[in-house]
CSV table of N, CA and C in Angstrom, one decimal:
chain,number,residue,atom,x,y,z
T,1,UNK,N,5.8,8.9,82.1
T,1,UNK,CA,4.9,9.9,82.8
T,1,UNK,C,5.6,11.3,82.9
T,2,UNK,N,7.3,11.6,83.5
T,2,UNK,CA,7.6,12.6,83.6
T,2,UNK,C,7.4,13.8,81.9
T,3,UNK,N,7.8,12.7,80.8
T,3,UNK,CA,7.6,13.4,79.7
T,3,UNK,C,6.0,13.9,79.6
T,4,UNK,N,5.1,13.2,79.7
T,4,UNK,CA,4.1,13.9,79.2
T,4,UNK,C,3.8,15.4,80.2
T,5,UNK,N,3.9,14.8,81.3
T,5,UNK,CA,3.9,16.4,82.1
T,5,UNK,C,4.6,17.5,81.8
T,6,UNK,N,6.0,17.1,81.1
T,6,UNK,CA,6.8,18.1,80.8
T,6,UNK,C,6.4,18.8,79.7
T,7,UNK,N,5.5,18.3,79.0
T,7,UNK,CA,4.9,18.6,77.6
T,7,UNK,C,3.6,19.4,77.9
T,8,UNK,N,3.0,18.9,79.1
T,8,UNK,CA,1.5,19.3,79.0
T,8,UNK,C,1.7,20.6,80.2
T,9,UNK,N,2.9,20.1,80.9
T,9,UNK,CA,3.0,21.5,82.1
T,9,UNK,C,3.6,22.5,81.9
T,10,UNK,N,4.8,21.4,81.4
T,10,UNK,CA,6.0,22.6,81.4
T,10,UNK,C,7.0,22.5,82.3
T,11,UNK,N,6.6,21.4,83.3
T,11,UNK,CA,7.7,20.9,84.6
T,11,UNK,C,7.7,20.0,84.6
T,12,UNK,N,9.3,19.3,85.3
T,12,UNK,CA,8.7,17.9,85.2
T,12,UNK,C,8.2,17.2,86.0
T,13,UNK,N,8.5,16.0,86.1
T,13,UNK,CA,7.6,15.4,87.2
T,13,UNK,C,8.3,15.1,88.5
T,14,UNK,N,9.2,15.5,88.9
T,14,UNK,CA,9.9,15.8,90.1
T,14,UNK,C,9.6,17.3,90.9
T,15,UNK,N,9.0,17.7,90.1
T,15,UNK,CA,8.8,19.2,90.8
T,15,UNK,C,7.4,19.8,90.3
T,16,UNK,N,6.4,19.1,91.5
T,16,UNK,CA,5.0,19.2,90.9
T,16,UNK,C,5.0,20.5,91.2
T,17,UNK,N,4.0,20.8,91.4
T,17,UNK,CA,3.3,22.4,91.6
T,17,UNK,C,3.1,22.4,92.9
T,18,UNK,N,3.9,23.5,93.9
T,18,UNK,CA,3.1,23.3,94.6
T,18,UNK,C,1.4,23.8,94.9
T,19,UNK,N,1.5,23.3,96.2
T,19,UNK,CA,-0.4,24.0,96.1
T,19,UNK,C,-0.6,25.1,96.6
T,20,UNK,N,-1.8,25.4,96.2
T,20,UNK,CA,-2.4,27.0,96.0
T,20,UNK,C,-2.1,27.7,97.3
T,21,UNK,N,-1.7,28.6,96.9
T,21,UNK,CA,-1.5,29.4,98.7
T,21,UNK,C,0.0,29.4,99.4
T,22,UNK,N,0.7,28.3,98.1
T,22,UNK,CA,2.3,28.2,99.3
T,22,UNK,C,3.2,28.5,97.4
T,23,UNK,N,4.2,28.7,98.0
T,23,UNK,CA,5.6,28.5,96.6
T,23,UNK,C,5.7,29.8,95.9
T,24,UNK,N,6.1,29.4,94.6
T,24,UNK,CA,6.3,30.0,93.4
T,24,UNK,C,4.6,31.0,93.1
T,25,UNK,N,3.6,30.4,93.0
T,25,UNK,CA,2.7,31.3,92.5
T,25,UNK,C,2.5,32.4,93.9
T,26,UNK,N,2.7,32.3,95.2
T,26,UNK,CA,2.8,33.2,95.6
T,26,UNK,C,3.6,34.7,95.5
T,27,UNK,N,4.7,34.3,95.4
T,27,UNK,CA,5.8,34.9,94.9
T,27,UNK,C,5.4,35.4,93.7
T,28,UNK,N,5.0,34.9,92.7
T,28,UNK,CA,4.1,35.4,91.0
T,28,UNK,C,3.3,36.4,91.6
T,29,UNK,N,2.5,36.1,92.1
T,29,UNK,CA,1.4,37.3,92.4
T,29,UNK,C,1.8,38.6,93.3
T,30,UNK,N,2.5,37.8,93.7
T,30,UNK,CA,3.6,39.7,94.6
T,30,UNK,C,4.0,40.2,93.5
T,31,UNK,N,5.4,39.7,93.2
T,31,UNK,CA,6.0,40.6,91.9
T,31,UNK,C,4.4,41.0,91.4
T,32,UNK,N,3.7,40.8,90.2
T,32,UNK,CA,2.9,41.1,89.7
T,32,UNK,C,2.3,42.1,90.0
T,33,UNK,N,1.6,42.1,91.3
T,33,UNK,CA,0.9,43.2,92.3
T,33,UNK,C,2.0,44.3,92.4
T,34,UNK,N,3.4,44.0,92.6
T,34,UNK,CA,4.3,45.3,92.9
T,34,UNK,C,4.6,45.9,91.7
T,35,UNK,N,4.8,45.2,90.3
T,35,UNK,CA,4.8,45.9,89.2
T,35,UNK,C,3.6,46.8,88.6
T,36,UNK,N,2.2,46.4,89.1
T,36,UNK,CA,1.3,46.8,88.7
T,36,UNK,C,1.1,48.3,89.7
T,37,UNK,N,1.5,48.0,90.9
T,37,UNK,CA,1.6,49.6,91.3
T,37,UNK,C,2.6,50.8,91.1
T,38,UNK,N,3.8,49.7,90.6
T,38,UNK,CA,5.1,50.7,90.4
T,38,UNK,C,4.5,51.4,88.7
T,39,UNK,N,3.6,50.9,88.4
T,39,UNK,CA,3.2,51.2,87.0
T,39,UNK,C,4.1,50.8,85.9
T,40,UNK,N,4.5,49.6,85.9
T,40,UNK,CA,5.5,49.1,85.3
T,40,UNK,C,4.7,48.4,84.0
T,41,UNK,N,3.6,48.3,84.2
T,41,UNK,CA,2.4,47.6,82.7
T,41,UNK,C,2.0,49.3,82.2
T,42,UNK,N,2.1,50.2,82.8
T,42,UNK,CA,1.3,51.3,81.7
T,42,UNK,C,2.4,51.5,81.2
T,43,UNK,N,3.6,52.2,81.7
T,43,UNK,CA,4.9,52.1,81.0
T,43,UNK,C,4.7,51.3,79.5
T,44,UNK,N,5.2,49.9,79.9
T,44,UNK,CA,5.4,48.8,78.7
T,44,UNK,C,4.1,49.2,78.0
T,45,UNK,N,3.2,49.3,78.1
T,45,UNK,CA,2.3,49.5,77.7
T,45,UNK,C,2.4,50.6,76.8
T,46,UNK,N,2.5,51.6,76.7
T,46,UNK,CA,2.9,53.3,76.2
T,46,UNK,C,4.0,52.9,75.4
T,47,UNK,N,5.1,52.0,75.8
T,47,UNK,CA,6.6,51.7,75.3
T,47,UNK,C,6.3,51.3,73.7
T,48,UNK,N,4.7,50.3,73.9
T,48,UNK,CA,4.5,49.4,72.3
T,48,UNK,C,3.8,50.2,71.7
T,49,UNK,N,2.8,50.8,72.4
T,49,UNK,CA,2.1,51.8,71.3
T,49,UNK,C,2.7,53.0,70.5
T,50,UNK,N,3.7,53.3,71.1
T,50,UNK,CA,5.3,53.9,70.2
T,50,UNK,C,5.8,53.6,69.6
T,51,UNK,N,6.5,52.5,69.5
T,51,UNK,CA,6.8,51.3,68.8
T,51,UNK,C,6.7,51.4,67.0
T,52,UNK,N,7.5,51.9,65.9
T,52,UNK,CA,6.3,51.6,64.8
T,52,UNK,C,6.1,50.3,64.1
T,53,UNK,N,5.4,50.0,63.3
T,53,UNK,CA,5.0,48.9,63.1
T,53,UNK,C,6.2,48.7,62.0
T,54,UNK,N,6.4,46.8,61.7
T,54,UNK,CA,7.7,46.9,60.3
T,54,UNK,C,7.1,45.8,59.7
Protein backbone atom coordinates (compact mmCIF):
# COMPACT_ATOMS: atom_id res chain seq x y z
CA UNK A 1 0.00 0.00 0.00
CA UNK A 2 2.70 2.54 1.24
CA UNK A 3 4.39 2.07 -2.39
CA UNK A 4 1.56 2.79 -4.48
CA UNK A 5 0.86 6.04 -2.55
CA UNK A 6 4.30 6.89 -2.90
CA UNK A 7 3.95 6.60 -6.59
CA UNK A 8 0.57 8.09 -7.07
CA UNK A 9 1.16 10.94 -4.17
CA UNK A 10 4.37 11.41 -3.80
CA UNK A 11 4.30 10.70 0.13
CA UNK A 12 4.26 7.90 1.87
CA UNK A 13 1.90 6.27 3.65
CA UNK A 14 2.91 7.39 7.12
CA UNK A 15 2.42 10.93 6.45
CA UNK A 16 -0.98 11.31 4.84
CA UNK A 17 -2.06 14.73 3.91
CA UNK A 18 -3.21 16.53 6.26
CA UNK A 19 -6.77 18.08 5.85
CA UNK A 20 -7.81 21.05 4.19
CA UNK A 21 -7.53 24.08 6.28
CA UNK A 22 -4.63 22.74 8.79
CA UNK A 23 -0.61 21.80 7.84
CA UNK A 24 1.71 22.16 5.01
CA UNK A 25 -0.90 23.43 2.33
CA UNK A 26 -1.61 26.27 4.57
CA UNK A 27 1.72 27.29 4.87
CA UNK A 28 1.83 26.74 0.72
CA UNK A 29 -0.60 29.22 0.26
CA UNK A 30 1.01 31.97 2.55
CA UNK A 31 4.40 31.72 1.11
CA UNK A 32 2.60 31.84 -2.32
CA UNK A 33 0.26 34.84 -1.40
CA UNK A 34 3.58 36.62 0.15
CA UNK A 35 5.63 36.01 -3.03
CA UNK A 36 2.88 37.10 -5.26
CA UNK A 37 2.72 40.51 -3.48
CA UNK A 38 6.45 40.89 -3.05
CA UNK A 39 6.28 40.49 -6.92
CA UNK A 40 8.45 37.78 -6.85
CA UNK A 41 6.44 35.84 -10.15
CA UNK A 42 6.67 39.17 -12.33
CA UNK A 43 10.32 39.28 -11.59
CA UNK A 44 10.95 35.46 -12.55
CA UNK A 45 8.67 36.05 -14.94
CA UNK A 46 10.61 39.12 -16.86
CA UNK A 47 13.96 36.95 -15.70
CA UNK A 48 12.70 34.05 -18.67
CA UNK A 49 11.52 36.29 -21.09
CA UNK A 50 15.30 37.60 -21.19
CA UNK A 51 16.57 34.53 -21.06
CA UNK A 52 17.74 33.60 -24.86
CA UNK A 53 16.60 30.70 -26.25
CA UNK A 54 19.70 27.66 -27.00
Amino acid sequence: MWASNAVTTGIHGEYPPQEQGHGPAVTCRRRLAAWNDAGAWDRLHLALLKKPDR
